[in-house]
Structure formats: structure tokens, C-alpha cells
Coordinates of C-alpha atoms in Angstrom, one line a residue:
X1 CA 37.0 9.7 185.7
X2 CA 34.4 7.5 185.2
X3 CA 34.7 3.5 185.7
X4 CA 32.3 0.9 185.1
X5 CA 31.7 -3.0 185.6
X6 CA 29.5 -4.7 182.7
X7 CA 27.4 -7.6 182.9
X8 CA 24.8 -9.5 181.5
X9 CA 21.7 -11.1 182.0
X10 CA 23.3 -14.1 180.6
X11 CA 26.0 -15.4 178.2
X12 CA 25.9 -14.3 174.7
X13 CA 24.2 -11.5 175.3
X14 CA 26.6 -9.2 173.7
X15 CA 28.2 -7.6 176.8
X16 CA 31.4 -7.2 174.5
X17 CA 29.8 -5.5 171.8
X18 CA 27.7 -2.9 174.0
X19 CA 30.9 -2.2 175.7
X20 CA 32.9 -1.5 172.6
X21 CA 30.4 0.8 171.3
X22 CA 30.3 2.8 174.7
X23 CA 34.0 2.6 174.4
X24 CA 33.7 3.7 171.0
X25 CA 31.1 6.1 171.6
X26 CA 33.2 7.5 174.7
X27 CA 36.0 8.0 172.0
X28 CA 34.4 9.9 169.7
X29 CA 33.4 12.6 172.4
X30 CA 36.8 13.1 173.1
X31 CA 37.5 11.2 176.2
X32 CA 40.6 8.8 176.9
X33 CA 39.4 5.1 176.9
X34 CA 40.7 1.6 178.9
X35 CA 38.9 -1.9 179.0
X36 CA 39.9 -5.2 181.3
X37 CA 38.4 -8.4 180.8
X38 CA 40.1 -9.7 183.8
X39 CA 39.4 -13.1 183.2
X40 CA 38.4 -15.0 179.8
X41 CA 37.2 -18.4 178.7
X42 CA 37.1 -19.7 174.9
X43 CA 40.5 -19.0 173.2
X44 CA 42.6 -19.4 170.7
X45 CA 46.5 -19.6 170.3
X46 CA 48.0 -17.2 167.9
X47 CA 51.3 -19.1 168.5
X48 CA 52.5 -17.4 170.9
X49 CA 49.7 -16.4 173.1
X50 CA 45.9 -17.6 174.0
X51 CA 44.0 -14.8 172.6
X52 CA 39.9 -14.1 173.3
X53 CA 38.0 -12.7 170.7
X54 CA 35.9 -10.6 173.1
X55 CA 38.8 -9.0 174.8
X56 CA 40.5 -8.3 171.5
X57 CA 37.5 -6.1 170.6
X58 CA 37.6 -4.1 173.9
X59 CA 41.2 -3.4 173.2
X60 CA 40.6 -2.4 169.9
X61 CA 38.3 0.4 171.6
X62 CA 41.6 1.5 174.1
X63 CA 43.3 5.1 173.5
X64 CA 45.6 5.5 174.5
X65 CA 46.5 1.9 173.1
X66 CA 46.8 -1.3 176.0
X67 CA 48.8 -4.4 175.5
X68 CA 46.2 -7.2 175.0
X69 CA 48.0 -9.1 178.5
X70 CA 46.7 -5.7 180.6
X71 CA 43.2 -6.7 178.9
X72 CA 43.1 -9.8 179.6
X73 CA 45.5 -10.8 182.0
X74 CA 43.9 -14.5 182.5
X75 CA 43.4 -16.8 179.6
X76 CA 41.7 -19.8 178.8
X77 CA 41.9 -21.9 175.6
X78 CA 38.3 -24.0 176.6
X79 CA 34.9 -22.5 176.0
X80 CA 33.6 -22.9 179.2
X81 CA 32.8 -21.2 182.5
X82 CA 35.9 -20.3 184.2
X83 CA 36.5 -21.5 187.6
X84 CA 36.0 -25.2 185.6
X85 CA 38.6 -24.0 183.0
X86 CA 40.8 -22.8 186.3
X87 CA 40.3 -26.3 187.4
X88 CA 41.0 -28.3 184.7
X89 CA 44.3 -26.3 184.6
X90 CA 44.9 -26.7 188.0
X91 CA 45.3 -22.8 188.2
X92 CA 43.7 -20.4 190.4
X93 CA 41.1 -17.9 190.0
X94 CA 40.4 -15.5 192.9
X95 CA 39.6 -12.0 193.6
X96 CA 42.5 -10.7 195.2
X97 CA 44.7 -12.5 191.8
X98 CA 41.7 -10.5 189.5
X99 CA 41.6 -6.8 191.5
X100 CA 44.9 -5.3 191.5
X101 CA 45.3 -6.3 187.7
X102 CA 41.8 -4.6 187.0
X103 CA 42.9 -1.5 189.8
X104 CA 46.2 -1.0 187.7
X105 CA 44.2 -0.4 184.3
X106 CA 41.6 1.8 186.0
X107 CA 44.7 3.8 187.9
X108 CA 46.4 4.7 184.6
X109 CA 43.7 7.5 184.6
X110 CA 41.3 6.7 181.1
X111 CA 38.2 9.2 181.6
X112 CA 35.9 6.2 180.3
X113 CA 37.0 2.8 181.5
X114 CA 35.1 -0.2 181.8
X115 CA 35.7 -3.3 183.2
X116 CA 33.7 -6.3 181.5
X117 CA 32.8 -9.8 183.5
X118 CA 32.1 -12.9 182.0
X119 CA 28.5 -14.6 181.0
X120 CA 26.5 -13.1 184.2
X121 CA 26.5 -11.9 187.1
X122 CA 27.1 -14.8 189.9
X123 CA 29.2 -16.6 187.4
X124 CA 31.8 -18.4 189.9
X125 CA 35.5 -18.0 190.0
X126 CA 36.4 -20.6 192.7
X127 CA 34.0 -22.3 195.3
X128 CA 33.7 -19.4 197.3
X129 CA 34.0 -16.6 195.3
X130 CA 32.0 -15.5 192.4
X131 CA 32.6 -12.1 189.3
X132 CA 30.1 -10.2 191.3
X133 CA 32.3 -10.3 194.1
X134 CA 35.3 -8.8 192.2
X135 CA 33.1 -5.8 191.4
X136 CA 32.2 -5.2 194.7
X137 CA 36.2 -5.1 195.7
X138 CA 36.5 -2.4 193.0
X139 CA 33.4 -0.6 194.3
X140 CA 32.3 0.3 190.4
X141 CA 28.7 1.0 189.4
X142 CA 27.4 -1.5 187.1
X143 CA 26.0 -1.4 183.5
X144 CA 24.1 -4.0 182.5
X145 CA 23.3 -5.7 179.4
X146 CA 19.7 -7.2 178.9
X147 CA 19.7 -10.0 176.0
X148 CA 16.2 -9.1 174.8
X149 CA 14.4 -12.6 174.1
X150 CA 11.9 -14.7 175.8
X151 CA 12.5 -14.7 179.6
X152 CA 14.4 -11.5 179.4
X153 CA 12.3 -9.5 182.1
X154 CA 12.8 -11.8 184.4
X155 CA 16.6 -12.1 184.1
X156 CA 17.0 -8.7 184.0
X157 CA 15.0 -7.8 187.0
X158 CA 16.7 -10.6 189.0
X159 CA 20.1 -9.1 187.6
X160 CA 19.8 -6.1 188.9
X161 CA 18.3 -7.3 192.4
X162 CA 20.9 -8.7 192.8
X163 CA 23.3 -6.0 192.2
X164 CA 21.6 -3.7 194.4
X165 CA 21.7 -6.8 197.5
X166 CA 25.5 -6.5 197.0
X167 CA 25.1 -2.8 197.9
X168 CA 26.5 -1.4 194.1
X169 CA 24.7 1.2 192.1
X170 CA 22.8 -0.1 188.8
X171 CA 24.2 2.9 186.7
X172 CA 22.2 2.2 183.9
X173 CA 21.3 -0.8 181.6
X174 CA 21.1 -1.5 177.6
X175 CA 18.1 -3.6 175.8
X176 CA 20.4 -5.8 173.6
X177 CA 17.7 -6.9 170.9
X178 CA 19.4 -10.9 170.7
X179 CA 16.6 -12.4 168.8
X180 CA 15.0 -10.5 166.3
X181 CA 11.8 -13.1 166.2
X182 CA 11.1 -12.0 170.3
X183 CA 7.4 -12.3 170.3
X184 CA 5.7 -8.3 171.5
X185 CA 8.9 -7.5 171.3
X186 CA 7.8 -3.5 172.2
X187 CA 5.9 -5.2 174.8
X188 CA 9.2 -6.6 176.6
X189 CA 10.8 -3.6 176.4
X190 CA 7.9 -1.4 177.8
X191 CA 7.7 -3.6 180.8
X192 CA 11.6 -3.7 181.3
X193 CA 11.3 0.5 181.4
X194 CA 8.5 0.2 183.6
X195 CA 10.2 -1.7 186.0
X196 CA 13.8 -0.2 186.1
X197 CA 14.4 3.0 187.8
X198 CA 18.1 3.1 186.4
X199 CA 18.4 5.0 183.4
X200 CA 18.3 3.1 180.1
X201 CA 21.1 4.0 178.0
X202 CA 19.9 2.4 174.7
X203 CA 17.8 -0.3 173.1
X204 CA 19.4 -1.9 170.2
X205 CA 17.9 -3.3 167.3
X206 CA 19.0 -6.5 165.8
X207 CA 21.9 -6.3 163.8
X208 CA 23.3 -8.9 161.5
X209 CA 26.6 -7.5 161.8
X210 CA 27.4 -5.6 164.7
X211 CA 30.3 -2.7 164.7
X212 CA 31.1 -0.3 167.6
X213 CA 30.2 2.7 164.7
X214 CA 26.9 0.8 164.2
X215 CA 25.7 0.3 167.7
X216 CA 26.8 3.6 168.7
X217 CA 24.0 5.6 167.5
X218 CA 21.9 3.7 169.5
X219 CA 23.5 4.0 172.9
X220 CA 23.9 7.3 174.5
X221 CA 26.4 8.2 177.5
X222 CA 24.6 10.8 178.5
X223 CA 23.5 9.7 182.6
X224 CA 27.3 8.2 182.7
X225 CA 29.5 11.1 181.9

């Protein structure tokens, strides 16, 4: 089985959609697929539930099929990072809540299962604790998504440093083309490859309209599986 954590360089990088189109990708090779998005901020209520647009993608991606609460079992309605959201609910967000929910997905036995965070990497979850902390409970290799704009080298080398200091292994990383107007755009990318060891596992042209079938083609699973 093969179980992964996903973060970015940043929010709005499009950690969801990379994810779905590995999950897709993963899918059309044959394996069995699961997603979590243990915790997610920037709802809405369907009338009976707070929904998140990201996680409903990732389930859409799930085969067998998961209810959208294993998902995302933790919901908030404000577009904001979560341990404020937590706050202004006066709920708690912690990593022993977050782990067994994520360890009860990933223990149903999906060949290709990842688990996505939320914006980057030390986005915090209380005052102590932060997402990179969860994936270091679950001990899963990380995939990470590099928003390719101005700035992105940077971020992404500082991403995965930081990774690696928390002892997991970088198993590979996507060049998420985010702005198609990113001055020497080869240029950026060139460097990034130069300067991570981890395999790359795609670089992804701007797309006006993103689909897990249309991304696909660009990523490949091969270093993962």
C-alpha cells in the first residue's frame, strides 16, 4: 500500500487538484483509491452539513466510494486558517483528535491513499501544534505541491527543508504552473530540478480549467508505486 501526505508551498497552490489527478491517475492503473482532508476551512452548508469544495473533489477520486464525513471529518464554514476558525468556535483542533480519523481511512487498506493538509506546511492547528506535526504522527512520506510563480524556489526549497528537519521522506514533488505570466518561467523550473534530489513527478502547465483527466497526463506515479 502506498500512503501519502500532500502539501504546498503555500495556499492556493492547487494541492487539491494535484491530488485528485494522482488519485485519478492511481485509478486508472487499476489500484483501489482513499483521500482525508482531516481538517478543512471555507465551507458551505448544503442544509444539512458544512461541505468543502476541496474535500468533495478528493472524494469524488475514492473507490471504493467514502462518506464525505470520513473525508473530512472536521469542518469549517469561515475561509480562514484553522486553529483561528477552531477558535472562534470554541472547538478544538489537535493531533491526537486528527490521527486516528486519518489512521482509520489509511487502515481500510486503499493501494493509493493520500492524505491532503491544509495551505502549507507549518500551518498551525492549536498553539503548540501545527499540520506538519500530524504527518509526522502518521509517519507518511510527503508530496509536495510547488505553486510555480515569483518566489516559488524559495518556498519550495524551504518546504522541503523543512520536511526533511522533521525527519520524513520528500517522496517527490509537482511544479504546479499557478500563474501563467511567471517571468523565465523554464528558468524557475530548471533551477527547482537542479536543486531537488526528490523525484519530480510532473510539471503542469496552466490550465484554465483544471480536471483530474486533464492533469493526469502530466503527472506520472511512476517513483510512488
Amino acid at each position: 500500500m502506498k500512503h501519502f501526505f500532500v502539501t504546498g508551498t503555500d495556499t492556493d497552490v492547487g494541492k487539491t487538484q494535484i491530488a485528485s489527478a494522482l488519485l485519478y491517475k492511481a485509478r486508472q492503473t487499476g489500484l483501489t483509491t482513499a483521500a482525508v482532508k482531516p481538517v478543512a476551512a471555507g465551507c458551505e452548508h448544503d442544509g444539512e452539513r458544512l461541505l468543502n469544495d476541496d474535500a468533495l473533489q478528493l472524494q469524488a477520486q475514492c473507490y471504493p466510494p467514502l462518506e464525505y464525513q470520513v473525508v473530512n471529518p472536521v469542518a469549517f464554514a469561515a475561509p480562514i486558517a484553522p486553529h483561528i476558525a477552531a477558535a472562534e468556535q470554541c472547538a478544538e483542533l489537535s493531533v491526537t483528535q486528527l490521527a486516528p480519523q486519518c489512521e482509520q481511512v489509511l487502515a481500510a487498506g486503499a493501494e493509493f491513499a493520500l492524505v491532503e493538509g491544509a495551505g502549507g506546511w507549518r500551518v498551525p492547528l492549536n498553539d503548540t501544534e501545527t499540520l506538519a506535526d500530524l504527518a509526522v504522527a502518521l509517519s507518511l512520506p510527503v508530496i509536495v505541491v510547488v505553486g510555480v510563480r515569483l518566489g516559488c524556489i524559495n518556498h519550495a526549497l524551504l518546504t522541503l527543508e523543512a520536511v526533511e528537519r522533521d525527519g520524513l521522506a520528500v517522496a517527490g514533488w509537482v511544479a504546479n504552473v499557478i500563474d501563467p505570466d511567471t517571468s523565465r518561467l523554464e528558468a524557475n523550473i530548471a533551477a527547482l530540478k537542479q536543486r531537488i534530489t526528490a523525484p519530480c513527478l510532473g510539471v503542469v502547465p496552466y490550465l484554465s480549467a483544471p480536471k483530474p483527466a486533464t492533469l493526469a497526463p502530466y503527472l506520472t506515479l511512476d517513483s510512488l508505486i
